[in-house]
C-alpha positions as semicolon CSV with decimal commas, in nm:
position;residue;x (nm);y (nm);z (nm)
1;M;10,586;17,932;24,083
2;K;10,212;17,918;24,008
3;N;10,166;18,258;24,179
4;H;10,435;18,413;23,959
5;I;10,275;18,283;23,640
6;I;9,931;18,410;23,743
7;A;10,077;18,751;23,837
8;A;10,264;18,769;23,506
9;L;9,948;18,683;23,312
10;K;9,749;18,949;23,501
11;L;10,017;19,208;23,433
12;T;10,024;19,108;23,067
13;L;9,645;19,150;23,037
14;V;9,651;19,487;23,215
15;M;9,931;19,611;22,988
16;L;9,749;19,489;22,677
17;V;9,441;19,686;22,784
18;I;9,645;20,001;22,862
19;V;9,847;19,984;22,540
20;G;9,532;19,902;22,341
21;I;9,345;20,201;22,485
22;Y;9,643;20,430;22,423
23;S;9,676;20,307;22,064
24;G;9,305;20,360;22,008
25;I;9,324;20,716;22,141
26;V;9,622;20,799;21,919
27;Y;9,451;20,645;21,613
28;A;9,122;20,825;21,681
29;G;9,309;21,150;21,742
30;S;9,488;21,120;21,409
31;K;9,155;21,091;21,228
32;I;9,049;21,440;21,335
33;L;9,357;21,595;21,172
34;P;9,316;21,756;20,827
35;T;9,507;21,471;20,658
36;Q;9,351;21,209;20,889
37;G;9,694;21,084;20,993
38;N;9,799;21,012;20,635
39;A;10,064;21,172;20,420
40;E;9,959;21,482;20,231
41;I;9,991;21,388;19,866
42;I;10,006;21,657;19,599
43;N;9,952;21,563;19,235
44;Y;10,125;21,814;19,013
45;K;10,174;21,778;18,640
46;G;10,123;21,404;18,651
47;Q;10,365;21,344;18,937
48;K;10,294;21,254;19,297
49;F;10,472;21,450;19,572
50;Y;10,457;21,411;19,948
51;A;10,418;21,752;20,111
52;N;10,517;21,609;20,452
53;I;10,866;21,511;20,335
54;G;11,140;21,758;20,250
55;Q;11,241;21,773;19,885
56;E;11,560;21,899;19,728
57;F;11,543;22,197;19,493
58;K;11,876;22,284;19,332
59;S;11,775;22,537;19,068
60;A;11,821;22,904;19,150
61;K;11,463;22,957;19,025
62;Y;11,320;22,775;19,326
63;F;11,311;22,823;19,700
64;H;11,547;22,589;19,881
65;G;11,445;22,406;20,195
66;R;11,644;22,282;20,490
67;P;11,957;22,080;20,424
68;S;11,918;21,707;20,478
69;A;12,155;21,481;20,669
70;V;12,017;21,186;20,469
71;D;12,004;21,342;20,121
72;Y;11,622;21,360;20,139
73;N;11,593;20,980;20,154
74;A;11,268;20,911;20,341
75;A;11,370;20,548;20,395
76;G;11,665;20,660;20,605
77;S;11,530;20,941;20,821
78;A;11,798;21,061;21,062
79;G;11,991;21,358;21,186
80;S;12,365;21,407;21,161
81;N;12,412;21,352;21,538
82;K;12,679;21,619;21,535
83;G;12,662;21,899;21,784
84;P;12,779;22,260;21,785
85;S;13,114;22,160;21,938
86;N;13,195;21,924;21,649
87;E;13,456;22,089;21,424
88;E;13,345;21,897;21,112
89;Y;12,984;22,007;21,170
90;L;13,086;22,371;21,216
91;Q;13,283;22,362;20,892
92;M;12,983;22,212;20,709
93;V;12,751;22,483;20,844
94;Q;13,001;22,755;20,749
95;K;13,025;22,610;20,399
96;R;12,644;22,621;20,374
97;I;12,642;22,984;20,492
98;D;12,905;23,079;20,234
99;T;12,713;22,899;19,957
100;L;12,386;23,063;20,057
101;K;12,542;23,410;20,061
102;M;12,697;23,343;19,720
103;Q;12,356;23,234;19,582
104;N;12,184;23,536;19,738
105;P;12,437;23,820;19,700
106;E;12,172;24,087;19,771
107;M;12,139;23,943;20,122
108;H;12,511;23,934;20,198
109;N;12,485;24,156;20,508
110;I;12,161;24,002;20,638
111;K;12,170;23,731;20,904
112;V;12,113;23,387;20,751
113;P;11,806;23,209;20,896
114;V;11,932;22,908;21,089
115;E;11,707;22,652;20,917
116;L;11,865;22,725;20,579
117;V;12,204;22,598;20,700
118;T;12,119;22,330;20,958
119;A;11,944;21,999;20,897
120;S;11,646;21,898;21,107
121;G;11,650;21,600;21,341
122;S;11,480;21,381;21,079
123;G;11,669;21,524;20,783
124;L;11,333;21,551;20,606
125;D;11,173;21,871;20,737
126;P;10,953;22,011;20,456
127;D;10,913;22,357;20,608
128;I;11,113;22,673;20,654
129;S;11,030;22,993;20,837
130;P;10,878;23,288;20,651
131;E;11,212;23,463;20,716
132;G;11,392;23,177;20,542
133;A;11,168;23,220;20,239
134;L;11,203;23,599;20,239
135;Y;11,582;23,561;20,254
136;Q;11,561;23,392;19,912
137;A;11,293;23,622;19,763
138;K;11,526;23,863;19,580
139;R;11,711;23,577;19,409
140;I;11,383;23,421;19,296
141;A;11,248;23,753;19,171
142;K;11,565;23,817;18,973
143;E;11,587;23,462;18,829
144;R;11,222;23,457;18,723
145;N;11,195;23,824;18,629
146;I;10,903;23,873;18,869
147;S;10,856;24,172;19,097
148;I;10,976;24,128;19,453
149;D;10,629;24,236;19,571
150;K;10,468;23,938;19,395
151;I;10,721;23,701;19,553
152;Q;10,662;23,850;19,899
153;N;10,284;23,824;19,854
154;L;10,324;23,463;19,747
155;I;10,528;23,388;20,059
156;N;10,268;23,560;20,278
157;N;9,987;23,361;20,114
158;Q;10,175;23,033;20,162
159;T;10,266;23,101;20,525
160;E;10,086;22,869;20,765
161;K;10,026;23,040;21,095
162;S;10,011;22,824;21,403
163;F;9,831;22,888;21,729
164;F;10,096;22,709;21,935
165;G;10,418;22,720;21,734
166;P;10,597;22,947;21,492
167;S;10,468;23,023;21,143
168;K;10,605;22,806;20,864
169;V;10,615;22,775;20,488
170;N;10,602;22,440;20,310
171;V;10,875;22,462;20,046
172;L;10,711;22,219;19,801
173;K;10,377;22,404;19,810
174;L;10,558;22,738;19,780
175;N;10,751;22,623;19,471
176;I;10,436;22,483;19,309
177;A;10,258;22,815;19,373
178;L;10,564;22,991;19,230
179;N;10,535;22,786;18,910
180;E;10,167;22,880;18,889
181;L;10,253;23,253;18,888
182;H;10,366;23,232;18,525
């Protein structure tokens, strides 16, 4: 019995050291990131917004982000847990495609970027692809009476290129920059 207790205590101490070292490495690694492991907060017109959390934009004058399985509630981050064989999920995606094509009639024959009709695993993804933003560009230009070239330049300027992954556009930052065009 005494041997088991001593072995358990040794294992506990070893695990505390390993987990402590791992936690320290993760914490130190986060401090070299641009936001130092913290949320990116944007103050705009007296309001605080979190650029790392998806936001809902309903107006036709704004770019729309990914749909959310949790209605953009950061306290309840989750996916829908429905796969491509789920009939209810397929109907929901088709409804989103139909709505998007109705909102962007100029793009009726263009393939809809997948992130505009499917929610992310967290339901809070703040980014879309440059193609997803360009899909909406004509609608934005028409609604705001701005040239399509200005909208496309804005999208290009807001596109974050990644060395390892695909390029992305933060929808909140894009919409704030869009407001600043006027």
